[in-house]
Amino acid sequence: MGKTVAEKIFDAHLVDRPEENVFVLRLDAVFCHEITTPLAIKDLEARGKDRVFDPDRIKAVIDHVTPAKDSKTAEQGRVLRLWARRHGIRDFFDVGRNGICHALFPEKGFVRPGSTIIMGDSHTCTHGAFGAFAAGMGTTDLEVGILKGVCAFRSPATIKVEILGELKAGVYAKDVILSFIGRIGVNGATDRVIEFSGPVVEKMTMEERMTLCNMAIEAGATSGICAPDRTTVDYLWPFIKDEFSSPEAALAAYREFCPDADAQYEAVISHDVSDLEPMSTFGYKPDQVRPVREMENTPIDQVYIGSCTNGRIEDLRVAAEVLRNRKIADSVRGIVSPATPEVYRRAMEEGLLAAFLDAGFCVANPTCGACLGMSTGVLAEGEVCASTTNRNFSGRMGKGAMVHLVSPATAAASALAGHIVNSTLYRG
Amino acid sequence: MKRFGGKVLFLDRSDINTDEIIPARYLTEPSRESLKPYLLEDIQLEGFSPTKDLAGKGAIVTRANFGCGSSREHAAWALEVNGIELVAAESFARIFRQNMFNCGMLAVSLSPEIIDRLFAEFSGKETEVAVDLEAPSFTFTADGSILEVPFTLSRFEGDLIEAGGWVELADARY
Ligand code: SF4
């Protein structure tokens, strides 16, 4: 019987199956950040188990609130920093070298097709864009991952989502995933793996695939996965060129983690995006979505461009194109946070930061910050933000504030208009 | 391994969520122990007072879908630091249940009939529960009434309990 990507990865990493629906897998990497890891570190210390399974396969970053904004966040950073030093974790990224985990770690070449990755963070599913099985876990699972390099998963049951048709100009991966979540709902894929496929995904860049997989959790999925292909290999080539004689050879090896033609899926969903318009959320749940057209004239107080969903260089390019030689509305505060120092540097070299600054944006440092309402753009009660992030839960970006999730193009256009609106890049 | 049993707290409601068990505003607390005063602070339950009713309790008996909502493991920890290491319910939210066993704690599903009977015969009284993990079964006692209730544990859950949680089990086994 044929197998899905997740089933193949499970097979290749299986350590134990203590009961029918528990699969203990070997982990290729454990990612850590300063919000969830310190509790795990402290508990391991309390148990007399302050060890790590392999310092080279643990990657850590201070990204959520950085530079620290108060004593509490400074202490969280300190716990992580001292732990990384004590255990010789070389891939530890501190202020100046730090960026948002799910943007930074792929950019550093830490994610490979067929890998297993966990992190104490729900958007770990982002890394599935590389054909990896990557899942967000709770503290105990993170502790076990750090200590032993294993994790117990329930099942690799997979829903295949075929994204069909052709995207119109000005419609992006963000619009695709919003429309899909709107269709299947916030519990539509609970505890399932989503395998994204079809012509639209095949044409997507790695950054677009990351945007797609990033929000798989918003439909309840454990992980979102795109099977590895030539695009994956080309992105990874600088990091794997010593491992393989040619990109073709790498692709041949990674094909092991492509789904079989006769793979058994729990469900197959076709999602045609030919007529898709730019989308926006309208409520406090990410499945409350409607076309931007129907949201027009919703006044906004702030526009936020950044996060692990849409803070990469391609996102900044699109937003800067919309903004260039224009000014944002007086009533709006614009904030952009390039997701990593590398994104920041490229945005600077390409003149994108100048376009943001000239338009009246604040260019913040790479951090999660405003995305989770911790720093660098927290909203006041009653305010409204058009944001390129992934969660619009009540209170997410500030108590009593409303978040509308949109693409970078829509966010930039809305900043100019002072209300939610389609960008001029969209040809409907 | 933890020692299970003790005085029983009855929570007569379904769908008690993790926000009620430990509100989101305490997720930034620096340690598990510091969650202690906030357990069940926001619960919507007539006649229940966390400050009075939690003291000295070692177990909870409740209705369906206990621990639904956010997957925060803090919910299990907040119970643990208050000495409540056993919850018996008609059913649980999956992640909460898994978190309990991961922490070496017991989350046991009992039939609606048994739960009804426990509420009818024991709630409102000074009830104690004793746990026999070999059988496995519970023995509920309150002035004169005694009820023995068998339950089931999967082998893996039994191993987690015996080891004192997933960290200990994984460290010993892998
Ligand atoms: S950018 Fe937002 S969603 Fe992404 S990891 Fe940071 S806080 Fe989480």
mmCIF file of N, CA, C and O in Angstrom, chain A residues 113-114 130 206 209 226-237 240 243-258:
data_model
loop_
_atom_site.group_PDB
_atom_site.id
_atom_site.type_symbol
_atom_site.label_atom_id
_atom_site.label_comp_id
_atom_site.label_asym_id
_atom_site.label_seq_id
_atom_site.Cartn_x
_atom_site.Cartn_y
_atom_site.Cartn_z
ATOM 1 N N PRO A 113 14.266 18.003 3.798
ATOM 2 C CA PRO A 113 13.177 17.076 3.484
ATOM 3 C C PRO A 113 13.328 15.789 4.304
ATOM 4 O O PRO A 113 14.446 15.296 4.486
ATOM 5 N N GLY A 114 12.213 15.281 4.770
ATOM 6 C CA GLY A 114 12.234 14.021 5.501
ATOM 7 C C GLY A 114 12.623 14.139 6.959
ATOM 8 O O GLY A 114 12.644 13.147 7.678
ATOM 9 N N PHE A 130 9.365 22.340 3.576
ATOM 10 C CA PHE A 130 10.543 21.666 3.024
ATOM 11 C C PHE A 130 10.358 20.160 2.919
ATOM 12 O O PHE A 130 11.310 19.427 2.657
ATOM 13 N N MET A 206 9.739 28.773 -2.128
ATOM 14 C CA MET A 206 9.809 28.219 -0.773
ATOM 15 C C MET A 206 9.170 29.168 0.230
ATOM 16 O O MET A 206 8.525 28.746 1.177
ATOM 17 N N ARG A 209 5.506 28.733 0.120
ATOM 18 C CA ARG A 209 5.120 27.462 0.745
ATOM 19 C C ARG A 209 5.169 27.569 2.265
ATOM 20 O O ARG A 209 4.380 26.958 2.973
ATOM 21 N N CYS A 226 4.652 20.226 2.236
ATOM 22 C CA CYS A 226 4.749 20.253 0.779
ATOM 23 C C CYS A 226 5.840 19.251 0.401
ATOM 24 O O CYS A 226 6.947 19.321 0.938
ATOM 25 N N ALA A 227 5.551 18.334 -0.491
ATOM 26 C CA ALA A 227 6.542 17.334 -0.895
ATOM 27 C C ALA A 227 7.752 18.043 -1.506
ATOM 28 O O ALA A 227 7.601 19.058 -2.187
ATOM 29 N N PRO A 228 8.964 17.517 -1.257
ATOM 30 C CA PRO A 228 10.158 18.173 -1.810
ATOM 31 C C PRO A 228 10.212 18.060 -3.333
ATOM 32 O O PRO A 228 9.811 17.048 -3.897
ATOM 33 N N ASP A 229 10.694 19.110 -3.988
ATOM 34 C CA ASP A 229 10.864 19.097 -5.436
ATOM 35 C C ASP A 229 12.086 19.937 -5.797
ATOM 36 O O ASP A 229 12.889 20.289 -4.929
ATOM 37 N N ARG A 230 12.197 20.293 -7.050
ATOM 38 C CA ARG A 230 13.367 21.027 -7.505
ATOM 39 C C ARG A 230 13.477 22.397 -6.794
ATOM 40 O O ARG A 230 14.573 22.868 -6.485
ATOM 41 N N THR A 231 12.337 23.019 -6.540
ATOM 42 C CA THR A 231 12.335 24.309 -5.835
ATOM 43 C C THR A 231 12.961 24.164 -4.449
ATOM 44 O O THR A 231 13.744 25.013 -4.009
ATOM 45 N N THR A 232 12.616 23.065 -3.778
ATOM 46 C CA THR A 232 13.168 22.804 -2.437
ATOM 47 C C THR A 232 14.689 22.650 -2.526
ATOM 48 O O THR A 232 15.438 23.230 -1.730
ATOM 49 N N VAL A 233 15.124 21.849 -3.494
ATOM 50 C CA VAL A 233 16.558 21.584 -3.647
ATOM 51 C C VAL A 233 17.307 22.872 -3.983
ATOM 52 O O VAL A 233 18.366 23.144 -3.400
ATOM 53 N N ASP A 234 16.743 23.675 -4.859
ATOM 54 C CA ASP A 234 17.433 24.916 -5.246
ATOM 55 C C ASP A 234 17.607 25.844 -4.049
ATOM 56 O O ASP A 234 18.652 26.469 -3.887
ATOM 57 N N TYR A 235 16.582 25.917 -3.206
ATOM 58 C CA TYR A 235 16.679 26.755 -2.004
ATOM 59 C C TYR A 235 17.769 26.230 -1.075
ATOM 60 O O TYR A 235 18.558 26.982 -0.507
ATOM 61 N N LEU A 236 17.818 24.907 -0.943
ATOM 62 C CA LEU A 236 18.740 24.297 0.013
ATOM 63 C C LEU A 236 20.161 24.143 -0.518
ATOM 64 O O LEU A 236 21.087 23.867 0.251
ATOM 65 N N TRP A 237 20.317 24.308 -1.831
ATOM 66 C CA TRP A 237 21.582 23.933 -2.462
ATOM 67 C C TRP A 237 22.838 24.484 -1.754
ATOM 68 O O TRP A 237 23.802 23.749 -1.515
ATOM 69 N N ILE A 240 23.635 22.151 1.052
ATOM 70 C CA ILE A 240 23.787 20.698 0.855
ATOM 71 C C ILE A 240 24.775 20.360 -0.247
ATOM 72 O O ILE A 240 24.953 19.199 -0.596
ATOM 73 N N GLU A 243 27.074 17.601 0.330
ATOM 74 C CA GLU A 243 26.488 16.273 0.579
ATOM 75 C C GLU A 243 26.160 15.538 -0.714
ATOM 76 O O GLU A 243 26.094 14.316 -0.736
ATOM 77 N N PHE A 244 25.885 16.295 -1.772
ATOM 78 C CA PHE A 244 25.433 15.674 -3.019
ATOM 79 C C PHE A 244 26.289 16.159 -4.189
ATOM 80 O O PHE A 244 26.759 17.300 -4.188
ATOM 81 N N SER A 245 26.435 15.284 -5.201
ATOM 82 C CA SER A 245 27.256 15.651 -6.353
ATOM 83 C C SER A 245 26.568 16.683 -7.223
ATOM 84 O O SER A 245 27.222 17.476 -7.897
ATOM 85 N N SER A 246 25.242 16.700 -7.218
ATOM 86 C CA SER A 246 24.519 17.656 -8.053
ATOM 87 C C SER A 246 23.123 17.849 -7.477
ATOM 88 O O SER A 246 22.658 17.027 -6.689
ATOM 89 N N PRO A 247 22.453 18.936 -7.886
ATOM 90 C CA PRO A 247 21.061 19.114 -7.442
ATOM 91 C C PRO A 247 20.183 17.921 -7.837
ATOM 92 O O PRO A 247 19.293 17.534 -7.085
ATOM 93 N N GLU A 248 20.471 17.329 -8.987
ATOM 94 C CA GLU A 248 19.683 16.170 -9.436
ATOM 95 C C GLU A 248 19.833 15.012 -8.451
ATOM 96 O O GLU A 248 18.866 14.317 -8.141
ATOM 97 N N ALA A 249 21.070 14.828 -7.995
ATOM 98 C CA ALA A 249 21.321 13.737 -7.047
ATOM 99 C C ALA A 249 20.581 13.994 -5.728
ATOM 100 O O ALA A 249 20.013 13.074 -5.117
ATOM 101 N N ALA A 250 20.579 15.266 -5.317
ATOM 102 C CA ALA A 250 19.866 15.616 -4.078
ATOM 103 C C ALA A 250 18.379 15.344 -4.251
ATOM 104 O O ALA A 250 17.728 14.754 -3.374
ATOM 105 N N LEU A 251 17.856 15.750 -5.387
ATOM 106 C CA LEU A 251 16.435 15.563 -5.647
ATOM 107 C C LEU A 251 16.089 14.078 -5.637
ATOM 108 O O LEU A 251 15.077 13.663 -5.055
ATOM 109 N N ALA A 252 16.951 13.286 -6.263
ATOM 110 C CA ALA A 252 16.705 11.836 -6.300
ATOM 111 C C ALA A 252 16.639 11.272 -4.878
ATOM 112 O O ALA A 252 15.777 10.444 -4.559
ATOM 113 N N ALA A 253 17.537 11.757 -4.012
ATOM 114 C CA ALA A 253 17.542 11.267 -2.629
ATOM 115 C C ALA A 253 16.289 11.720 -1.884
ATOM 116 O O ALA A 253 15.667 10.954 -1.151
ATOM 117 N N TYR A 254 15.913 12.977 -2.094
ATOM 118 C CA TYR A 254 14.759 13.514 -1.363
ATOM 119 C C TYR A 254 13.431 12.943 -1.861
ATOM 120 O O TYR A 254 12.425 13.006 -1.164
ATOM 121 N N ARG A 255 13.450 12.401 -3.073
ATOM 122 C CA ARG A 255 12.213 11.827 -3.610
ATOM 123 C C ARG A 255 11.672 10.698 -2.734
ATOM 124 O O ARG A 255 10.496 10.373 -2.773
ATOM 125 N N GLU A 256 12.584 10.140 -1.957
ATOM 126 C CA GLU A 256 12.180 9.112 -0.995
ATOM 127 C C GLU A 256 11.035 9.628 -0.112
ATOM 128 O O GLU A 256 10.228 8.850 0.396
ATOM 129 N N PHE A 257 10.993 10.947 0.059
ATOM 130 C CA PHE A 257 9.972 11.521 0.935
ATOM 131 C C PHE A 257 8.833 12.194 0.153
ATOM 132 O O PHE A 257 8.139 13.057 0.680
ATOM 133 N N CYS A 258 8.659 11.782 -1.105
ATOM 134 C CA CYS A 258 7.481 12.217 -1.848
ATOM 135 C C CYS A 258 6.385 11.173 -1.647
ATOM 136 O O CYS A 258 6.677 10.000 -1.428
#
